[in-house]
Amino acid sequence: METFFEVVGWGALTFLAIIGLVAGLIASAVTGGNRAAYVITGILGAIALPFVLALLGVTAAIGASLIAILVMGIIGAVLLVVLFKALTGRADTPRR
């Protein structure tokens, strides 16, 4: 895990957070749902997936380039946002 963090560094974590932010904003715009919830979910997904893959021993995640880690972040953000939407359903739709 330390090796992974040495490879990723703070710069990549910042990029992952930005990717998650954008994924969350896009998801909230598409669904019309709670913007803050989607942004937080996107950021968590983007940051978590590369770490989870490294913990599971996926060596490609440990020695991956910055672009590969960012792609993993995009996938993680999308997966977690979709999971969030599936679990919450219509509960996050604003009431009128």
N, C-alpha and C. Protein backbone atom coordinates (compact mmCIF):
# COMPACT_ATOMS: atom_id res chain seq x y z
N MET A 1 0.82 -1.18 0.00
CA MET A 1 0.00 0.00 0.00
C MET A 1 0.87 1.25 0.00
N GLU A 2 1.99 1.20 0.73
CA GLU A 2 2.88 2.35 0.74
C GLU A 2 3.47 2.58 -0.64
N THR A 3 3.76 1.49 -1.34
CA THR A 3 4.28 1.61 -2.69
C THR A 3 3.27 2.29 -3.59
N PHE A 4 2.02 1.90 -3.43
CA PHE A 4 0.98 2.51 -4.25
C PHE A 4 0.87 4.00 -3.97
N PHE A 5 0.92 4.38 -2.69
CA PHE A 5 0.81 5.79 -2.35
C PHE A 5 2.02 6.57 -2.85
N GLU A 6 3.19 5.94 -2.85
CA GLU A 6 4.38 6.61 -3.39
C GLU A 6 4.22 6.85 -4.88
N VAL A 7 3.62 5.90 -5.58
CA VAL A 7 3.40 6.05 -7.01
C VAL A 7 2.34 7.11 -7.28
N VAL A 8 1.25 7.04 -6.52
CA VAL A 8 0.13 7.95 -6.76
C VAL A 8 0.50 9.37 -6.36
N GLY A 9 0.89 9.58 -5.12
CA GLY A 9 1.25 10.91 -4.65
C GLY A 9 0.04 11.83 -4.51
N TRP A 10 0.32 13.01 -3.97
CA TRP A 10 -0.76 13.98 -3.73
C TRP A 10 -1.33 14.56 -5.01
N GLY A 11 -0.51 14.70 -6.03
CA GLY A 11 -0.99 15.24 -7.29
C GLY A 11 -2.06 14.36 -7.92
N ALA A 12 -1.81 13.07 -7.92
CA ALA A 12 -2.79 12.14 -8.49
C ALA A 12 -4.05 12.10 -7.64
N LEU A 13 -3.91 12.17 -6.33
CA LEU A 13 -5.10 12.20 -5.48
C LEU A 13 -5.95 13.43 -5.76
N THR A 14 -5.30 14.53 -6.03
CA THR A 14 -6.03 15.74 -6.38
C THR A 14 -6.77 15.56 -7.71
N PHE A 15 -6.10 14.98 -8.69
CA PHE A 15 -6.75 14.70 -9.97
C PHE A 15 -7.92 13.74 -9.80
N LEU A 16 -7.74 12.72 -8.97
CA LEU A 16 -8.82 11.77 -8.73
C LEU A 16 -10.02 12.46 -8.09
N ALA A 17 -9.77 13.36 -7.16
CA ALA A 17 -10.86 14.09 -6.52
C ALA A 17 -11.59 14.97 -7.53
N ILE A 18 -10.84 15.59 -8.43
CA ILE A 18 -11.46 16.42 -9.47
C ILE A 18 -12.29 15.57 -10.41
N ILE A 19 -11.78 14.40 -10.77
CA ILE A 19 -12.53 13.48 -11.63
C ILE A 19 -13.84 13.08 -10.95
N GLY A 20 -13.76 12.75 -9.67
CA GLY A 20 -14.97 12.39 -8.92
C GLY A 20 -15.94 13.53 -8.83
N LEU A 21 -15.44 14.74 -8.65
CA LEU A 21 -16.29 15.93 -8.60
C LEU A 21 -17.04 16.10 -9.91
N VAL A 22 -16.33 15.99 -11.02
CA VAL A 22 -16.96 16.13 -12.33
C VAL A 22 -17.97 15.01 -12.57
N ALA A 23 -17.63 13.78 -12.21
CA ALA A 23 -18.57 12.67 -12.37
C ALA A 23 -19.83 12.89 -11.55
N GLY A 24 -19.67 13.39 -10.34
CA GLY A 24 -20.82 13.67 -9.49
C GLY A 24 -21.69 14.79 -10.03
N LEU A 25 -21.06 15.83 -10.55
CA LEU A 25 -21.82 16.94 -11.14
C LEU A 25 -22.59 16.49 -12.38
N ILE A 26 -21.95 15.68 -13.21
CA ILE A 26 -22.62 15.16 -14.40
C ILE A 26 -23.80 14.28 -14.00
N ALA A 27 -23.60 13.41 -13.01
CA ALA A 27 -24.67 12.53 -12.56
C ALA A 27 -25.84 13.32 -11.99
N SER A 28 -25.55 14.36 -11.22
CA SER A 28 -26.65 15.15 -10.64
C SER A 28 -27.38 15.93 -11.72
N ALA A 29 -26.67 16.38 -12.75
CA ALA A 29 -27.32 17.10 -13.85
C ALA A 29 -28.20 16.17 -14.67
N VAL A 30 -27.73 14.94 -14.89
CA VAL A 30 -28.49 13.98 -15.69
C VAL A 30 -29.73 13.51 -14.95
N THR A 31 -29.58 13.21 -13.66
CA THR A 31 -30.70 12.65 -12.90
C THR A 31 -31.55 13.71 -12.23
N GLY A 32 -31.04 14.92 -12.09
CA GLY A 32 -31.77 15.96 -11.38
C GLY A 32 -31.82 15.72 -9.88
N GLY A 33 -30.88 14.92 -9.40
CA GLY A 33 -30.88 14.54 -7.99
C GLY A 33 -30.09 15.49 -7.11
N ASN A 34 -29.84 15.05 -5.91
CA ASN A 34 -29.13 15.83 -4.90
C ASN A 34 -27.67 16.00 -5.32
N ARG A 35 -27.30 17.22 -5.65
CA ARG A 35 -25.97 17.50 -6.19
C ARG A 35 -24.87 17.14 -5.19
N ALA A 36 -25.03 17.53 -3.94
CA ALA A 36 -23.99 17.27 -2.94
C ALA A 36 -23.76 15.78 -2.75
N ALA A 37 -24.83 15.02 -2.71
CA ALA A 37 -24.71 13.57 -2.51
C ALA A 37 -23.96 12.93 -3.68
N TYR A 38 -24.28 13.34 -4.90
CA TYR A 38 -23.60 12.77 -6.06
C TYR A 38 -22.14 13.19 -6.12
N VAL A 39 -21.84 14.43 -5.76
CA VAL A 39 -20.44 14.90 -5.79
C VAL A 39 -19.61 14.12 -4.77
N ILE A 40 -20.13 13.97 -3.56
CA ILE A 40 -19.41 13.22 -2.53
C ILE A 40 -19.22 11.77 -2.95
N THR A 41 -20.27 11.17 -3.50
CA THR A 41 -20.19 9.79 -3.96
C THR A 41 -19.16 9.65 -5.09
N GLY A 42 -19.15 10.58 -6.02
CA GLY A 42 -18.19 10.54 -7.12
C GLY A 42 -16.75 10.65 -6.64
N ILE A 43 -16.52 11.57 -5.70
CA ILE A 43 -15.16 11.76 -5.17
C ILE A 43 -14.71 10.50 -4.44
N LEU A 44 -15.57 9.95 -3.60
CA LEU A 44 -15.22 8.73 -2.87
C LEU A 44 -14.92 7.57 -3.81
N GLY A 45 -15.74 7.42 -4.84
CA GLY A 45 -15.52 6.33 -5.79
C GLY A 45 -14.24 6.49 -6.58
N ALA A 46 -13.95 7.72 -6.99
CA ALA A 46 -12.75 7.97 -7.78
C ALA A 46 -11.48 7.72 -6.98
N ILE A 47 -11.51 8.07 -5.70
CA ILE A 47 -10.33 7.88 -4.86
C ILE A 47 -10.22 6.44 -4.37
N ALA A 48 -11.35 5.81 -4.11
CA ALA A 48 -11.34 4.48 -3.48
C ALA A 48 -10.91 3.36 -4.42
N LEU A 49 -11.38 3.36 -5.66
CA LEU A 49 -11.13 2.20 -6.54
C LEU A 49 -9.64 1.91 -6.75
N PRO A 50 -8.80 2.88 -7.06
CA PRO A 50 -7.37 2.53 -7.21
C PRO A 50 -6.77 1.93 -5.93
N PHE A 51 -7.19 2.44 -4.76
CA PHE A 51 -6.68 1.88 -3.50
C PHE A 51 -7.21 0.47 -3.26
N VAL A 52 -8.48 0.24 -3.54
CA VAL A 52 -9.07 -1.10 -3.37
C VAL A 52 -8.37 -2.09 -4.28
N LEU A 53 -8.15 -1.71 -5.53
CA LEU A 53 -7.45 -2.61 -6.45
C LEU A 53 -6.04 -2.92 -5.97
N ALA A 54 -5.35 -1.93 -5.44
CA ALA A 54 -4.00 -2.17 -4.92
C ALA A 54 -4.04 -3.09 -3.70
N LEU A 55 -5.04 -2.90 -2.83
CA LEU A 55 -5.17 -3.77 -1.66
C LEU A 55 -5.49 -5.21 -2.06
N LEU A 56 -6.23 -5.38 -3.14
CA LEU A 56 -6.57 -6.72 -3.62
C LEU A 56 -5.41 -7.38 -4.36
N GLY A 57 -4.34 -6.64 -4.55
CA GLY A 57 -3.16 -7.21 -5.18
C GLY A 57 -3.13 -7.09 -6.69
N VAL A 58 -3.97 -6.24 -7.24
CA VAL A 58 -3.92 -6.02 -8.68
C VAL A 58 -2.66 -5.21 -8.96
N THR A 59 -1.66 -5.89 -9.46
CA THR A 59 -0.35 -5.25 -9.62
C THR A 59 -0.36 -4.15 -10.66
N ALA A 60 -1.30 -4.20 -11.59
CA ALA A 60 -1.40 -3.13 -12.57
C ALA A 60 -1.74 -1.82 -11.89
N ALA A 61 -2.49 -1.87 -10.79
CA ALA A 61 -2.85 -0.64 -10.07
C ALA A 61 -1.65 -0.10 -9.31
N ILE A 62 -0.78 -0.98 -8.86
CA ILE A 62 0.37 -0.53 -8.07
C ILE A 62 1.41 0.15 -8.95
N GLY A 63 1.70 -0.43 -10.10
CA GLY A 63 2.74 0.12 -10.96
C GLY A 63 2.21 0.90 -12.14
N ALA A 64 0.95 1.29 -12.07
CA ALA A 64 0.32 1.95 -13.21
C ALA A 64 0.80 3.38 -13.39
N SER A 65 0.66 3.84 -14.59
CA SER A 65 0.99 5.23 -14.87
C SER A 65 -0.13 6.13 -14.35
N LEU A 66 0.11 7.41 -14.35
CA LEU A 66 -0.88 8.37 -13.87
C LEU A 66 -2.17 8.28 -14.69
N ILE A 67 -2.05 8.13 -15.98
CA ILE A 67 -3.24 8.05 -16.84
C ILE A 67 -4.06 6.81 -16.49
N ALA A 68 -3.41 5.67 -16.26
CA ALA A 68 -4.14 4.45 -15.89
C ALA A 68 -4.83 4.62 -14.55
N ILE A 69 -4.18 5.28 -13.61
CA ILE A 69 -4.80 5.51 -12.30
C ILE A 69 -6.00 6.44 -12.43
N LEU A 70 -5.89 7.45 -13.28
CA LEU A 70 -7.02 8.35 -13.51
C LEU A 70 -8.19 7.64 -14.18
N VAL A 71 -7.89 6.72 -15.11
CA VAL A 71 -8.95 5.93 -15.73
C VAL A 71 -9.63 5.06 -14.68
N MET A 72 -8.84 4.46 -13.78
CA MET A 72 -9.43 3.69 -12.68
C MET A 72 -10.32 4.59 -11.82
N GLY A 73 -9.89 5.81 -11.62
CA GLY A 73 -10.69 6.76 -10.85
C GLY A 73 -12.02 7.07 -11.52
N ILE A 74 -12.00 7.23 -12.83
CA ILE A 74 -13.24 7.48 -13.57
C ILE A 74 -14.18 6.29 -13.42
N ILE A 75 -13.65 5.09 -13.57
CA ILE A 75 -14.47 3.88 -13.44
C ILE A 75 -15.03 3.78 -12.03
N GLY A 76 -14.20 4.05 -11.03
CA GLY A 76 -14.67 4.00 -9.65
C GLY A 76 -15.77 5.00 -9.36
N ALA A 77 -15.60 6.22 -9.87
CA ALA A 77 -16.61 7.25 -9.65
C ALA A 77 -17.93 6.87 -10.29
N VAL A 78 -17.86 6.39 -11.53
CA VAL A 78 -19.10 6.00 -12.23
C VAL A 78 -19.77 4.83 -11.52
N LEU A 79 -18.99 3.82 -11.13
CA LEU A 79 -19.57 2.67 -10.45
C LEU A 79 -20.26 3.06 -9.14
N LEU A 80 -19.61 3.90 -8.34
CA LEU A 80 -20.20 4.27 -7.06
C LEU A 80 -21.42 5.18 -7.24
N VAL A 81 -21.39 6.06 -8.23
CA VAL A 81 -22.55 6.92 -8.49
C VAL A 81 -23.74 6.07 -8.96
N VAL A 82 -23.48 5.10 -9.83
CA VAL A 82 -24.55 4.21 -10.29
C VAL A 82 -25.10 3.39 -9.13
N LEU A 83 -24.22 2.89 -8.28
CA LEU A 83 -24.66 2.13 -7.10
C LEU A 83 -25.48 3.01 -6.17
N PHE A 84 -25.04 4.24 -5.97
CA PHE A 84 -25.78 5.18 -5.13
C PHE A 84 -27.18 5.42 -5.69
N LYS A 85 -27.27 5.63 -6.99
CA LYS A 85 -28.56 5.87 -7.64
C LYS A 85 -29.45 4.64 -7.52
N ALA A 86 -28.86 3.46 -7.68
CA ALA A 86 -29.65 2.23 -7.58
C ALA A 86 -30.19 2.02 -6.17
N LEU A 87 -29.39 2.37 -5.17
CA LEU A 87 -29.82 2.17 -3.79
C LEU A 87 -30.81 3.23 -3.31
N THR A 88 -30.67 4.45 -3.81
CA THR A 88 -31.55 5.52 -3.33
C THR A 88 -32.79 5.67 -4.19
N GLY A 89 -32.74 5.25 -5.43
CA GLY A 89 -33.90 5.35 -6.31
C GLY A 89 -34.37 6.78 -6.50
N ARG A 90 -35.65 6.98 -6.28
CA ARG A 90 -36.22 8.31 -6.47
C ARG A 90 -36.18 9.15 -5.22
N ALA A 91 -35.61 8.66 -4.14
CA ALA A 91 -35.62 9.37 -2.86
C ALA A 91 -34.82 10.67 -2.91
N ASP A 92 -33.90 10.79 -3.87
CA ASP A 92 -33.10 12.00 -3.92
C ASP A 92 -33.67 13.05 -4.88
N THR A 93 -34.82 12.80 -5.46
CA THR A 93 -35.44 13.74 -6.36
C THR A 93 -36.03 14.91 -5.57
N PRO A 94 -35.74 16.14 -5.97
CA PRO A 94 -36.30 17.28 -5.24
C PRO A 94 -37.81 17.32 -5.32
N ARG A 95 -38.43 17.66 -4.21
CA ARG A 95 -39.90 17.74 -4.19
C ARG A 95 -40.34 19.13 -4.60
N ARG A 96 -41.48 19.18 -5.26
CA ARG A 96 -42.01 20.48 -5.71
C ARG A 96 -43.32 20.76 -5.05
